[in-house]
């Protein structure tokens, strides 16, 4: 008895270590979060979700995994993607030798990401860089089950290809060395991920069998046929196939099975964690067809039921008896495994429905019945096979149309940084006004043409030459203003304020951090060069603020909380760009009058140079980065300029197109690049749309319309692109064009400077005023 208690205590301790090793509480580093396939999270699930971001990849049939700020997903064409968790920007991708249908969920141990594909290859990659560390071709039987990762070992089984035959469950160490394999005559392991229970590995197979294996050497300890009445009193004559991963909790393993489109069972089977043997304890419950891994919490077991093309449900069973407490019916099979958040008073369960134009759901267990929290139908109408991953209040899932979605209560309807985000894509998921109706217009507050506004937390932050002004987003009322010292070497600086985590940042002779609520100064940083910034705005990510000092020829990285300098980088010429940050790389330019310039890529962590590129013309503006490609313009003081697409990894040129001279930061949306160019009185004002892949021109505005300007960075939202029309040194009009064909949708004879879009409204500057377009049924402005 004492021995059993000690073993039980040790297993609890080991389980705690496994939980810690799997990553922080907000990570979701493998299928169903951990090595027991618990499916539980202490993170909140969204309550009123919107699309924070989406990524257009390739057909997706596995749930993503999340580790250390990165989302990893294996697409059906064999590409393993690493995406920024906050923005959805691609950090890296690797084309594996996959075929057409990937069902093995990768796993991450923090340093490495492991992926297995249908061609029978298993590979390990550096989680940060995407460098392949090793790869092995192991089988012709496909890999179809999730990878289980724990204690420096990875476990997975061969798939169901070619029917019944010798199939292996494999164990490798993190360096790619095979530790053991267990070979059996079986139909294989489709979706049959293993659960780690103390010293044992427990998994099922397509023959309706559960196995217990010594996880150190692969010795088979026990085998349970779910139809064997001599072993368990709740056996079923027609258990069918186990095609889900086993989960474990408190001395029991849980799984599901399917015999036909109408018949299947949920199973709870006793398991002796000291000996690794199955016990005649538990239950089987006729729930119908199920390939869903049960999640067990607070005396209840949750799982999905229903086959392709049939109605389904999320069911809740009494953990003591297997009786159904409630069932939540939906219009399609729930083949995915649920995710259960235990952060609140009542558990919340998220799952997806397997159908064309399927949906993601969140329901709440209200005791005797479920309660709908939300249903989300993604806009791509794709089939949804896989379930979701949960992290930091976000839900991540993909569709067979190839879109990966991040849902959260924070829908990024804000416009918090220059050109929206640190990568400067300039493309938001916000709705946009279809008419030129104004919500409000301020009086002349000296808002600086050439700059843009930031919109966040219900506020609009405006550069007014030597005063930073904060306005109410929905009325235009001035909330506060703060004077600052601008760079005395120039007449003005077109910086855009930046909002992050309740603070607003901007640059003059100093970089200043204010409390966004009342304008109180939190810290300031004076560049050691004694030079102030010109035109370049701060860029903020991961607690770092990157700024410049113009003719001081430096970019500085500061600690967001304190303003302390972390590193600096010296450039040739003037440092004018707003730094573009993508993953662990920072891109910016420098230039000298009439002498061309340089584009640099440096490491965000320490400022070391990754590469540099000399340009014939001057990269006075800022880069935009998406999917590992940099898009950046150059200004020619004597003729045409350039729009370039460069490889983020090495700076090599992918394509280059000639355009009118411009400092415009490109806008990226739906595989297209939008940019303005032209200097009134010197060259034609034009707005362009190019194909992002090859640089082919898709459309350009009529020169007679004079739409566009070298100082204007466009905004994309809701199928429209927004830009301004020059009025010599100022702006004299705002335009909305159809993003597909370039036709004019609406215009207004005021504003036009680098529009921003937030909460269904368009914000822009001109004539010293701030313009807000959109129907919010309020009147504002009229103040001094």
XYZ file of C-alpha atoms in Angstrom:
784
model
C 0.000 0.000 0.000
C 2.794 2.419 0.956
C 4.561 1.553 -2.317
C 1.405 2.432 -4.267
C 1.100 5.789 -2.497
C 4.750 6.571 -3.227
C 4.311 5.677 -6.896
C 1.178 7.818 -7.026
C 3.026 10.760 -5.504
C 5.942 10.323 -7.873
C 3.609 10.242 -10.872
C 1.961 13.495 -9.749
C 5.446 15.002 -9.450
C 6.444 13.719 -12.895
C 3.198 15.040 -14.374
C 4.016 18.451 -12.925
C 7.462 18.335 -14.498
C 5.951 17.332 -17.840
C 3.567 20.270 -17.602
C 6.462 22.643 -16.972
C 8.539 21.082 -19.744
C 5.708 21.445 -22.233
C 6.100 25.232 -22.101
C 4.475 28.076 -20.239
C 0.816 27.841 -19.270
C -0.147 29.868 -22.332
C 1.673 27.585 -24.747
C -0.035 24.786 -26.665
C 3.086 22.957 -27.862
C 1.570 19.665 -29.031
C -1.723 17.949 -29.777
C -4.212 18.608 -26.944
C -1.533 20.703 -25.182
C 0.505 18.119 -23.251
C 1.847 14.564 -23.187
C -1.313 13.254 -21.477
C -3.516 14.859 -24.171
C -5.454 16.619 -21.430
C -6.991 19.288 -23.698
C -7.216 21.619 -20.697
C -6.062 25.227 -20.474
C -6.124 27.850 -17.750
C -6.214 30.555 -20.411
C -9.466 32.306 -21.204
C -11.261 31.577 -24.447
C -12.630 34.553 -26.402
C -16.082 35.733 -25.379
C -16.942 37.822 -28.432
C -14.332 36.833 -31.017
C -13.237 38.464 -34.209
C -10.409 37.704 -36.608
C -7.246 39.097 -35.079
C -5.349 37.873 -38.124
C -5.525 35.240 -40.814
C -2.791 33.683 -42.943
C -3.312 32.330 -46.445
C -1.272 29.110 -46.543
C -2.452 25.833 -48.087
C -5.052 23.261 -47.089
C -4.857 22.584 -43.343
C -6.120 19.370 -41.708
C -4.251 19.440 -38.387
C -4.531 21.816 -35.453
C -1.662 24.271 -34.996
C 0.681 24.220 -32.014
C 1.875 27.289 -30.117
C 5.212 27.803 -28.375
C 7.134 30.886 -27.222
C 5.184 33.398 -29.275
C 5.134 31.320 -32.464
C 2.318 29.364 -34.125
C 3.404 26.285 -36.084
C 1.171 24.483 -38.565
C 1.735 21.741 -41.133
C -0.081 22.393 -44.419
C -1.247 19.587 -46.688
C 1.409 20.363 -49.323
C 4.077 19.487 -46.749
C 5.111 23.035 -45.831
C 5.781 23.546 -42.144
C 4.984 27.165 -41.279
C 6.142 29.263 -38.328
C 3.987 32.372 -37.844
C 4.180 35.251 -35.411
C 1.534 34.601 -32.774
C 0.525 38.264 -32.509
C 0.438 39.244 -36.181
C 0.253 36.040 -38.250
C 3.320 37.136 -40.208
C 5.418 34.273 -41.531
C 8.695 33.921 -39.626
C 9.886 30.962 -41.669
C 8.590 28.058 -43.700
C 10.100 24.769 -44.839
C 8.917 22.631 -47.730
C 8.979 18.998 -46.623
C 8.571 16.067 -49.004
C 4.854 15.743 -48.353
C 2.103 14.495 -50.622
C -1.474 15.726 -50.327
C -3.018 15.004 -46.910
C -1.232 15.731 -43.641
C -2.880 14.488 -40.433
C 0.084 14.295 -38.052
C 0.133 17.246 -35.648
C 3.687 18.539 -35.023
C 5.122 18.953 -31.535
C 7.538 21.504 -30.085
C 9.859 21.062 -27.118
C 10.752 24.752 -26.997
C 14.003 24.540 -28.954
C 12.925 22.175 -31.726
C 9.792 21.548 -33.706
C 9.176 17.971 -34.915
C 7.009 17.129 -37.908
C 5.973 13.856 -39.582
C 4.371 13.725 -43.016
C 2.380 11.382 -45.197
C 5.409 10.411 -47.293
C 6.872 8.714 -44.208
C 9.456 11.316 -43.240
C 10.144 12.518 -39.701
C 12.173 15.714 -39.259
C 13.388 18.129 -36.603
C 13.812 21.884 -37.111
C 15.260 24.724 -35.122
C 12.091 26.291 -33.721
C 13.436 29.819 -34.066
C 15.085 29.765 -37.487
C 13.460 26.847 -39.336
C 16.830 25.252 -40.065
C 16.398 21.505 -40.601
C 18.457 19.687 -37.977
C 17.784 16.157 -39.172
C 15.348 14.138 -41.247
C 14.689 10.404 -41.691
C 12.584 8.554 -44.222
C 11.096 5.805 -42.042
C 8.090 4.223 -43.702
C 5.917 3.790 -46.765
C 2.912 3.446 -44.462
C 2.498 7.214 -43.958
C 2.443 9.081 -40.681
C -1.106 9.968 -39.635
C -1.088 10.350 -35.857
C 0.030 13.266 -33.675
C 3.567 13.359 -32.329
C 3.815 12.981 -28.551
C 6.814 14.790 -27.102
C 8.216 14.502 -23.556
C 11.513 14.142 -21.712
C 13.611 14.569 -24.849
C 11.757 11.751 -26.650
C 9.259 11.800 -29.491
C 6.696 9.039 -30.080
C 4.484 8.283 -33.068
C 3.012 5.347 -34.992
C 2.842 4.334 -38.633
C -0.421 5.019 -40.436
C -3.188 2.862 -41.826
C -1.823 2.602 -45.381
C -2.071 -0.749 -47.240
C -4.462 -2.318 -44.723
C -3.402 -4.758 -42.042
C 0.275 -5.602 -41.793
C 3.387 -4.995 -39.727
C 3.125 -1.477 -38.297
C 5.463 0.159 -35.835
C 5.151 2.566 -32.963
C 8.440 4.460 -32.821
C 10.480 6.324 -30.253
C 13.276 8.739 -31.205
C 15.453 11.041 -29.166
C 15.735 14.723 -30.001
C 18.864 14.093 -32.069
C 17.052 11.706 -34.397
C 18.370 8.451 -32.968
C 15.847 5.608 -32.751
C 15.427 4.500 -29.155
C 13.025 1.640 -29.902
C 10.149 0.493 -32.052
C 7.319 -1.940 -31.350
C 6.143 -3.850 -34.430
C 2.719 -5.507 -34.550
C 0.248 -6.866 -37.097
C -2.363 -4.123 -37.143
C -4.356 -1.841 -39.413
C -2.231 0.988 -38.059
C -2.381 4.196 -36.118
C -4.550 6.857 -37.712
C -4.860 9.837 -35.352
C -3.826 7.479 -32.505
C -1.523 9.692 -30.500
C -0.074 8.285 -27.297
C -0.565 9.393 -23.709
C 2.366 9.358 -21.315
C 1.418 7.787 -17.972
C 4.340 7.523 -15.597
C 6.771 4.970 -17.052
C 4.311 3.895 -19.729
C 3.012 4.917 -23.123
C -0.665 4.158 -23.811
C -2.238 4.304 -27.269
C -4.931 2.684 -29.402
C -5.117 1.298 -32.936
C -7.519 0.817 -35.813
C -8.295 -2.749 -34.592
C -10.105 -1.531 -31.467
C -7.173 -2.302 -29.181
C -5.401 -0.382 -26.427
C -1.717 -0.998 -25.705
C 0.528 -0.199 -22.790
C 4.263 0.008 -23.548
C 7.319 0.630 -21.435
C 8.270 4.092 -22.667
C 11.982 3.538 -22.054
C 12.516 0.377 -24.114
C 9.289 -0.223 -26.049
C 8.415 -3.515 -24.345
C 4.726 -4.310 -24.616
C 3.333 -4.493 -21.082
C -0.360 -5.066 -21.728
C -2.905 -5.281 -24.528
C -6.632 -4.772 -24.196
C -9.121 -5.660 -26.916
C -12.184 -3.539 -26.249
C -14.393 -6.486 -27.308
C -12.773 -8.864 -24.782
C -15.373 -9.597 -22.084
C -12.830 -11.689 -20.196
C -10.756 -8.570 -19.528
C -13.396 -5.870 -18.912
C -17.012 -6.157 -17.862
C -18.060 -3.247 -20.111
C -16.658 -4.688 -23.361
C -18.643 -4.206 -26.559
C -19.008 -6.800 -29.346
C -18.743 -4.038 -31.942
C -16.238 -1.519 -30.568
C -14.945 -0.727 -34.033
C -11.752 1.259 -34.545
C -9.921 3.543 -32.167
C -9.049 6.578 -34.260
C -8.287 9.173 -31.656
C -5.556 9.853 -29.134
C -5.792 8.442 -25.625
C -6.019 10.868 -22.711
C -5.276 10.098 -19.074
C -6.537 11.317 -15.714
C -6.392 9.962 -12.154
C -5.838 6.267 -12.832
C -7.944 5.988 -15.989
C -7.338 6.231 -19.717
C -10.027 7.664 -21.964
C -10.642 7.128 -25.659
C -13.398 6.808 -28.267
C -14.204 4.394 -31.079
C -16.302 4.164 -34.228
C -17.946 1.098 -35.773
C -20.162 2.796 -38.359
C -21.543 6.222 -39.167
C -24.122 5.683 -36.410
C -22.344 3.473 -33.900
C -19.420 4.189 -31.615
C -18.433 4.460 -27.968
C -16.689 6.555 -25.370
C -14.387 4.554 -23.074
C -12.993 4.951 -19.581
C -10.595 2.146 -18.655
C -8.767 1.684 -15.392
C -4.976 1.778 -15.574
C -2.461 0.755 -12.929
C 0.271 3.354 -13.238
C 2.582 1.213 -11.102
C 2.449 -1.896 -13.319
C 1.267 -0.500 -16.650
C -1.686 -2.898 -16.840
C -5.294 -2.230 -17.716
C -7.924 -2.833 -15.030
C -11.513 -4.015 -15.146
C -12.792 -0.641 -13.995
C -14.594 2.108 -15.830
C -17.334 2.153 -18.452
C -18.228 2.263 -22.126
C -20.924 4.631 -23.290
C -22.782 4.392 -26.656
C -22.385 7.946 -27.955
C -22.202 7.254 -31.703
C -19.334 7.566 -34.163
C -16.393 9.350 -32.546
C -12.788 10.158 -33.452
C -12.536 12.759 -30.682
C -10.097 12.535 -27.762
C -12.078 12.938 -24.514
C -11.258 15.818 -22.174
C -11.947 15.134 -18.487
C -12.530 17.835 -15.892
C -14.400 18.139 -12.602
C -16.254 14.848 -12.844
C -17.226 15.229 -16.487
C -15.897 13.947 -19.807
C -16.348 15.966 -23.019
C -15.971 14.658 -26.571
C -17.272 15.178 -30.082
C -19.386 12.721 -32.102
C -20.495 12.470 -35.710
C -19.045 11.354 -39.050
C -18.451 13.301 -42.263
C -21.763 14.173 -43.893
C -23.802 13.421 -40.773
C -25.133 15.554 -37.912
C -22.987 15.633 -34.801
C -22.785 16.860 -31.245
C -20.519 17.780 -28.384
C -21.495 15.478 -25.523
C -20.903 15.715 -21.805
C -20.726 12.445 -19.845
C -20.755 11.748 -16.131
C -17.212 10.623 -15.369
C -18.425 8.230 -12.666
C -21.010 6.357 -14.749
C -20.582 7.279 -18.431
C -24.185 8.474 -18.564
C -24.947 11.414 -20.811
C -25.517 14.626 -18.830
C -26.194 16.755 -21.883
C -25.633 16.839 -25.630
C -25.086 19.942 -27.766
C -26.295 19.083 -31.297
C -24.745 20.714 -34.363
C -25.314 20.321 -38.093
C -22.126 18.341 -38.803
C -19.892 15.735 -37.246
C -17.502 16.895 -34.543
C -14.431 14.883 -35.533
C -12.106 17.241 -33.686
C -11.050 16.992 -30.058
C -12.467 19.675 -27.768
C -10.448 22.285 -25.903
C -11.666 23.065 -22.388
C -10.852 26.302 -20.580
C -11.025 26.094 -16.805
C -10.193 29.759 -16.175
C -13.677 30.781 -15.078
C -16.386 29.553 -12.757
C -17.883 27.407 -15.545
C -15.857 25.362 -18.055
C -15.891 26.629 -21.616
C -15.450 24.189 -24.500
C -14.311 25.040 -28.027
C -14.568 22.695 -31.024
C -15.131 22.698 -34.797
C -17.642 21.078 -37.156
C -16.436 18.861 -40.027
C -18.217 20.191 -43.097
C -17.824 22.576 -46.001
C -18.469 26.044 -44.604
C -17.928 24.619 -41.126
C -17.763 26.635 -37.929
C -15.873 26.970 -34.688
C -17.935 26.949 -31.497
C -17.562 27.923 -27.892
C -20.093 26.635 -25.371
C -20.294 26.798 -21.597
C -21.125 23.919 -19.283
C -23.907 25.448 -17.203
C -24.526 22.240 -15.217
C -27.600 20.433 -16.494
C -27.330 21.951 -19.973
C -24.866 23.664 -22.282
C -25.034 27.344 -23.104
C -23.855 28.838 -26.400
C -21.160 31.481 -25.978
C -20.484 31.984 -29.689
C -20.428 30.372 -33.103
C -17.881 31.619 -35.624
C -18.229 30.898 -39.326
C -14.967 31.819 -41.116
C -15.309 33.801 -44.352
C -13.538 31.281 -46.624
C -16.319 28.595 -46.593
C -13.689 25.889 -46.195
C -14.052 22.394 -44.789
C -12.832 22.155 -41.184
C -11.408 18.818 -40.078
C -9.009 19.711 -37.272
C -9.747 21.221 -33.906
C -8.375 24.347 -32.284
C -5.386 25.349 -30.195
C -5.770 27.871 -27.376
C -3.230 30.376 -26.077
C -3.372 33.761 -24.327
C -7.079 34.261 -24.905
C -6.817 33.349 -28.592
C -8.188 30.452 -30.633
C -6.171 29.155 -33.609
C -7.539 26.834 -36.312
C -7.273 26.194 -40.049
C -9.503 25.192 -42.946
C -9.059 23.159 -46.107
C -9.181 26.436 -48.048
C -5.759 27.009 -46.560
C -6.568 29.823 -44.147
C -5.226 29.793 -40.604
C -7.252 31.989 -38.252
C -6.474 33.649 -34.961
C -9.621 34.639 -33.071
C -9.646 36.797 -29.984
C -11.684 39.440 -28.220
C -9.030 41.905 -29.355
C -9.873 42.004 -33.036
C -7.157 44.482 -34.014
C -9.750 46.987 -35.169
C -7.231 49.425 -33.675
C -4.406 50.976 -35.712
C -1.757 51.137 -32.969
C 1.503 51.713 -34.877
C 2.757 53.357 -38.026
C 1.193 51.480 -40.942
C -0.745 49.306 -38.450
C 1.854 46.889 -37.062
C 5.599 46.327 -36.621
C 5.777 44.663 -40.054
C 4.054 47.708 -41.646
C 1.587 45.702 -43.727
C -0.961 48.538 -43.659
C -3.805 46.024 -44.056
C -6.485 45.670 -41.373
C -9.454 43.350 -40.878
C -11.593 46.314 -39.798
C -14.681 47.196 -41.775
C -14.437 50.420 -43.777
C -16.939 53.143 -44.762
C -18.457 52.840 -48.244
C -19.301 56.568 -48.463
C -17.532 59.850 -47.712
C -19.754 60.651 -44.734
C -17.734 62.358 -42.035
C -18.128 61.435 -38.382
C -16.265 64.529 -37.236
C -13.631 67.059 -38.340
C -11.469 69.044 -35.958
C -10.604 72.688 -36.311
C -7.055 73.486 -37.412
C -4.949 71.999 -34.603
C -1.742 72.091 -36.692
C -1.946 68.363 -37.444
C 1.134 67.687 -39.526
C 0.559 66.699 -43.148
C 2.907 63.866 -44.114
C 2.316 62.043 -40.837
C -0.372 59.540 -39.907
C -2.434 59.018 -36.765
C -2.539 56.108 -34.362
C -5.915 54.818 -33.155
C -6.168 52.636 -30.054
C -8.126 52.247 -26.859
C -10.803 54.678 -28.082
C -8.244 57.425 -28.682
C -6.578 59.083 -31.679
C -2.984 60.278 -31.232
C -1.860 63.093 -33.546
C 1.502 64.672 -34.410
C 0.911 68.450 -34.311
C 4.508 69.569 -35.090
C 5.657 70.237 -31.508
C 2.583 69.081 -29.603
C 1.224 65.560 -29.257
C -2.573 65.661 -29.165
C -4.927 62.944 -27.938
C -8.503 62.963 -29.280
C -11.589 60.923 -28.487
C -11.951 58.413 -31.326
C -15.719 58.767 -31.704
C -16.256 62.496 -31.097
C -12.961 64.201 -31.975
C -12.932 65.922 -28.582
C -9.441 66.828 -27.347
C -8.621 64.765 -24.250
C -5.095 66.034 -23.578
C -2.034 67.507 -25.261
C 1.685 67.516 -24.442
C 4.356 69.832 -25.839
C 7.752 68.430 -26.818
C 11.019 69.557 -28.380
C 11.144 68.731 -32.067
C 14.335 68.399 -34.071
C 15.485 71.993 -34.612
C 17.521 71.012 -37.703
C 14.335 70.632 -39.782
C 11.008 72.413 -39.999
C 9.058 69.353 -38.900
C 9.177 65.574 -38.587
C 6.502 63.331 -40.052
C 6.615 60.784 -37.244
C 3.514 58.795 -36.325
C 2.850 58.213 -32.602
C 2.785 54.580 -31.492
C 0.468 53.003 -28.901
C 1.294 49.883 -26.929
C 0.011 48.454 -23.644
C -1.502 51.673 -22.316
C 1.431 53.873 -23.357
C 2.106 56.150 -26.331
C 5.609 56.629 -27.805
C 6.940 59.279 -30.206
C 10.219 60.852 -31.338
C 11.650 64.374 -31.457
C 14.945 65.394 -29.957
C 14.129 62.601 -27.529
C 12.102 59.416 -27.647
C 9.293 59.954 -25.144
C 6.944 57.466 -23.496
C 3.677 58.818 -22.077
C 0.756 57.332 -20.188
C -1.914 57.109 -22.884
C -4.677 57.891 -20.409
C -3.512 61.343 -19.316
C -0.268 62.217 -21.162
C 1.928 61.887 -18.085
C 5.577 61.242 -19.007
C 6.867 57.795 -18.002
C 10.382 58.020 -19.459
C 12.439 59.692 -22.169
C 15.596 58.759 -24.045
C 18.036 61.323 -25.449
C 20.227 59.814 -28.176
C 23.934 59.928 -27.184
C 24.614 61.491 -30.590
C 22.673 64.591 -29.529
C 20.675 64.330 -32.750
C 16.912 64.080 -33.018
C 14.736 61.860 -35.180
C 13.274 63.021 -38.503
C 10.227 61.306 -40.064
C 11.017 57.906 -38.536
C 8.517 56.603 -35.987
C 9.152 54.089 -33.195
C 8.439 50.405 -33.840
C 7.538 48.211 -30.875
C 7.509 44.446 -30.342
C 8.393 42.000 -27.540
C 9.227 44.733 -25.015
C 11.624 46.492 -27.404
C 11.284 49.977 -28.926
C 13.407 50.677 -32.018
C 13.985 54.345 -32.951
C 16.401 56.514 -34.972
C 18.376 59.781 -34.742
C 18.443 60.822 -38.448
C 21.773 62.549 -39.217
C 23.223 60.998 -36.094
C 23.278 57.837 -38.288
C 21.992 55.439 -35.638
C 19.113 53.153 -34.875
C 18.595 52.412 -31.188
C 16.785 49.584 -29.440
C 15.300 50.587 -26.085
C 13.666 48.694 -23.256
C 9.932 49.405 -23.485
C 9.446 49.584 -19.720
C 12.406 51.807 -18.824
C 13.766 53.451 -21.989
C 17.190 51.971 -21.279
C 19.347 51.475 -24.391
C 19.753 47.780 -25.235
C 21.813 48.187 -28.413
C 22.527 50.614 -31.233
C 23.468 50.218 -34.877
C 25.427 52.716 -37.000
C 24.452 53.262 -40.643
C 26.039 55.089 -43.564
C 24.100 58.319 -44.023
C 20.853 59.518 -42.466
C 18.716 57.095 -40.458
C 15.169 58.003 -41.509
C 13.126 54.810 -41.811
C 10.573 53.640 -39.343
C 12.109 50.228 -38.543
C 10.107 47.244 -39.813
C 10.187 44.243 -37.460
C 9.369 40.737 -38.577
C 10.120 37.800 -36.309
C 13.656 38.251 -35.016
C 14.739 40.632 -37.793
C 14.659 44.449 -38.086
C 14.853 46.171 -41.484
C 15.620 49.869 -42.057
C 17.353 52.162 -44.535
C 19.816 55.039 -44.718
C 20.575 57.563 -47.452
C 22.657 60.531 -48.490
C 21.404 63.311 -50.741
C 21.773 62.206 -54.357
C 24.155 59.385 -53.444
C 21.763 56.479 -53.032
C 21.812 54.552 -49.781
C 21.714 51.268 -47.897
C 19.115 48.802 -46.670
C 20.051 46.883 -43.546
C 18.716 43.803 -41.804
C 19.790 43.287 -38.181
C 18.994 40.854 -35.396
C 16.319 42.185 -33.033
C 17.883 40.588 -29.977
C 21.351 42.143 -30.141
C 21.516 44.440 -33.179
C 24.107 42.393 -35.047
C 24.014 42.812 -38.816
C 22.422 39.993 -40.817
C 22.992 41.575 -44.232
C 23.110 44.924 -46.048
C 22.297 46.041 -49.568
C 23.587 49.086 -51.434
C 20.909 50.877 -53.486
C 21.358 53.236 -56.433
C 18.468 55.408 -55.275
C 17.664 56.537 -51.733
C 15.588 54.322 -49.394
C 14.141 57.308 -47.514
C 10.937 55.491 -46.591
C 10.130 52.362 -44.631
C 9.822 48.686 -45.459
C 6.763 46.449 -45.299
C 7.332 42.732 -44.678
C 5.114 39.708 -45.262
C 5.780 35.991 -45.765
C 9.540 36.428 -45.651
C 9.600 39.145 -48.336
C 10.549 42.810 -47.857
C 8.798 45.413 -50.015
C 10.494 48.819 -50.034
C 10.599 51.905 -52.221
C 13.547 54.145 -53.123
C 13.481 57.843 -53.975
C 15.286 59.288 -56.988
C 15.930 63.031 -56.768
C 16.457 63.230 -60.553
C 14.027 60.712 -62.048
C 12.046 57.529 -61.386
C 12.387 55.513 -58.210
C 12.009 51.821 -57.410
C 9.679 49.361 -55.750
C 11.717 46.332 -54.693
C 10.850 42.909 -53.345
C 13.761 41.450 -51.362
C 14.320 38.137 -49.610
C 14.242 38.719 -45.850
C 16.857 36.036 -45.194
C 19.654 37.362 -47.413
C 18.504 40.600 -49.079
C 18.582 39.150 -52.583
C 16.310 40.820 -55.131
C 13.156 38.881 -56.023
C 11.857 41.563 -58.370
C 12.202 45.300 -58.993
C 9.814 47.701 -60.734
C 10.231 51.325 -61.757
C 7.747 53.786 -60.225
C 7.548 57.521 -59.654
C 9.804 58.781 -56.828
C 8.314 58.062 -53.437
C 8.853 57.576 -49.714
C 5.559 55.655 -49.502
C 5.574 52.503 -47.393
C 3.966 49.702 -49.460
C 0.642 48.266 -48.349
C 0.241 44.470 -48.522
C -3.087 42.670 -48.911
C -4.456 39.614 -50.734
C -1.251 38.920 -52.643
C -0.962 42.497 -53.885
C 1.322 45.460 -53.184
C -0.163 48.964 -53.191
C 1.984 52.099 -53.271
C 1.723 55.830 -54.063
C 4.266 57.965 -55.887
C 4.929 61.315 -57.483
C 5.880 64.829 -56.373
C 3.428 67.567 -57.327
C 5.016 69.997 -59.755
C 7.895 67.650 -60.561
C 6.409 64.254 -61.495
C 3.015 62.683 -62.022
C 1.025 61.615 -58.954
C -0.001 57.964 -59.304
C -1.284 55.061 -57.220
C -0.146 51.564 -58.198
C -1.190 47.969 -57.562
C 1.351 45.181 -58.244
C 1.305 41.404 -57.944
C 3.288 40.580 -54.808
C 4.800 37.404 -56.261
C 6.282 38.679 -59.512
C 5.861 42.468 -59.559
C 3.472 42.498 -62.533
C 1.449 45.720 -62.673
C -2.249 44.995 -62.025
C -3.585 48.550 -62.226
C -2.508 52.188 -61.979
C -4.591 55.349 -61.612
C -5.088 57.834 -64.432
C -2.363 60.520 -64.276
C -5.051 63.136 -64.861
C -6.707 62.250 -61.553
C -3.491 63.101 -59.642
C -4.295 60.516 -56.932
C -1.338 59.664 -54.729
C 1.715 61.370 -53.314
C 5.308 60.549 -52.360
C 4.532 61.236 -48.676
C 1.403 59.068 -48.546
C 1.377 55.484 -47.248
C -1.932 53.837 -48.158
C -4.277 51.808 -45.956
C -6.248 48.680 -46.937
C -9.531 47.605 -45.341
C -12.687 45.800 -46.403
C -11.768 45.544 -50.093
C -10.832 49.227 -50.376
C -7.537 51.121 -50.430
C -7.326 54.651 -49.043
C -4.873 57.364 -50.045
C -4.593 61.121 -50.479
C -4.217 63.762 -53.164
C -1.464 66.338 -52.889
C -1.976 70.085 -52.556
C 1.679 71.071 -52.968
C 3.120 71.002 -49.402
C -0.174 69.789 -47.923
C -2.971 67.358 -48.830
C -6.212 68.293 -50.526
C -8.361 65.192 -50.771
C -9.046 61.675 -49.513
C -9.800 58.798 -51.906
C -11.210 55.285 -51.544
C -10.508 52.955 -54.473
C -11.660 49.420 -55.175
C -8.629 47.319 -54.261
C -9.239 44.813 -57.061
C -9.574 47.146 -60.054
C -8.600 50.628 -58.828
C -11.955 52.230 -59.602
C -12.930 55.168 -57.410
C -15.561 54.334 -54.766
C -15.659 57.705 -53.008
C -13.644 60.848 -52.406
C -13.686 63.909 -50.172
C -12.016 67.288 -50.799
C -10.086 67.332 -47.520
C -7.515 65.276 -45.655
C -5.521 62.553 -47.391
C -2.278 62.185 -45.436
C -1.440 58.471 -44.850
C -4.907 57.259 -43.773
C -5.483 54.862 -40.877
C -8.527 52.582 -40.504
C -9.995 51.458 -37.185
C -13.412 50.387 -35.903
C -14.974 50.882 -39.329
C -13.701 54.473 -39.616
C -11.011 56.150 -41.735
C -8.764 58.783 -40.125
C -6.517 61.182 -42.033
C -4.952 64.663 -41.899
C -4.937 67.751 -44.086
C -4.943 71.536 -43.661
C -3.992 71.124 -40.000
C -7.222 69.209 -39.326
C -8.026 65.616 -38.448
C -10.794 63.986 -40.488
C -12.796 60.945 -39.372
C -14.989 59.234 -41.988
C -17.733 56.789 -41.035
C -21.216 56.688 -39.605
C -20.937 56.704 -35.810
C -24.006 58.924 -35.265
C -22.060 61.498 -33.286
C -20.930 65.047 -33.896
C -17.629 66.354 -32.676
C -14.869 68.789 -33.424
C -15.380 72.514 -33.326
C -12.745 72.928 -30.636
C -9.597 75.016 -30.586
